[in-house]
């Protein structure tokens, strides 16, 4: 233990240990860049925003956080319990299908529902045909509102809580539930008094992830005209060209992020939930019949229908109506840009995460462990914060290099970092490295340490052992990590919108631009492409969760596929 706390342990750790420390230092640059903006004198733009729209930013952001924070755990944990512990018609489909809304970006579902619920859409048209009323003679809820934004975010973010809750319910021992039954608890009491407390850390963690995505969202709130901190940051940067104000707004939003993380940690406190037995029998599954089966089916079908099936159908219909106008050289250029960014980011994320996870496995000192955790902090930050935090120091470095070259050699270097894709890919890595790192660490932890010892006894150095022993065993984890990062980069909008080079657009940016111009049918084609790319990784993720219950090697055929 004393060795891991000494600097000498880090020196003995070798290049992989130092790599983790260097990456953590680089990935802290965005946070430091944002916080340093607080030391800059306030501009007129900041004064104007503080006295006019800042209260609305605070109110709208708080409403989004509270609305999502209340609805997501109810839907996610409730459906996870039903498909895990109950048997009813359609349950085998819901097990994996309830994750599908995760492939639907919030801004895409916002486009679909706006077209579906607008006055000229099918719902209001049918309402007028049935009632005989004309437009404005009846009340209809406005989807492009703060409440509408909350609903859109809930529909696509509940899978975070569903996935972690289902994993927690699958890991619970049948013995604990049996004991509650012998003490007189019915199914509902067992759920609230035993299963729910045991799954509480997972539910809170899933809700925290959903809240992080809520704070990071730009496309939905921008399209719905809901002013909050993300829209204010992008407006200050692009419309006003005021980097200082954008950084200061990002600092305020960063406080929201840290507050969510603090509340998540406080909710857990020092409580720990462990299984008191190693007996993991096949989950019994309570059969539901009659009204109970109908209620369970409805509870699972509505989130899936509203969060994926309906918007996907609307997008497909819109794409058939006018989406063909987007096919051509420009469309394939957008696909190429999106795939290139996503593929390069996924490769670098998997490579860095593999080296960092393996370095921790070889030399698990406190500094390496802390460095890996610090490098994972970017996932808790909205894309707008990372974009501003990357651009401020990178632009300063670009200007310093250019000034030195002009003074020394009389030549101009231009924008080496911020003028191309390097800064944008770095921002993606800061944002999504945690996804690949957690996945690869999980896969690496399942390989017995005796494999390392056997490789060393045969004369294999650490890097050779990683390539020849560990990588072939954990290739499913590597593939999963790469796919998830690939899909996340394809969906990412705010960072891409702020940092992309001039005249370089992606599918997400194109969909946003069309929607901003009220050309929703044309926005359907790039939006539907993003959704289609996200479906296969989501299904793979669902199957991985279903196979994760301990002791199920011989009973998986009876569990969810």
XYZ file of C-alpha atoms in Angstrom, residues 85-88 284-289 292-293:
12
model
C -39.591 -9.853 -12.560
C -42.898 -10.321 -14.408
C -44.070 -12.376 -17.356
C -46.714 -10.909 -19.685
C -38.824 -16.825 -11.049
C -40.912 -14.361 -13.055
C -44.410 -13.668 -11.746
C -46.982 -14.402 -14.473
C -49.510 -11.604 -15.015
C -52.990 -12.166 -16.370
C -52.541 -6.768 -14.683
C -51.072 -8.080 -17.934
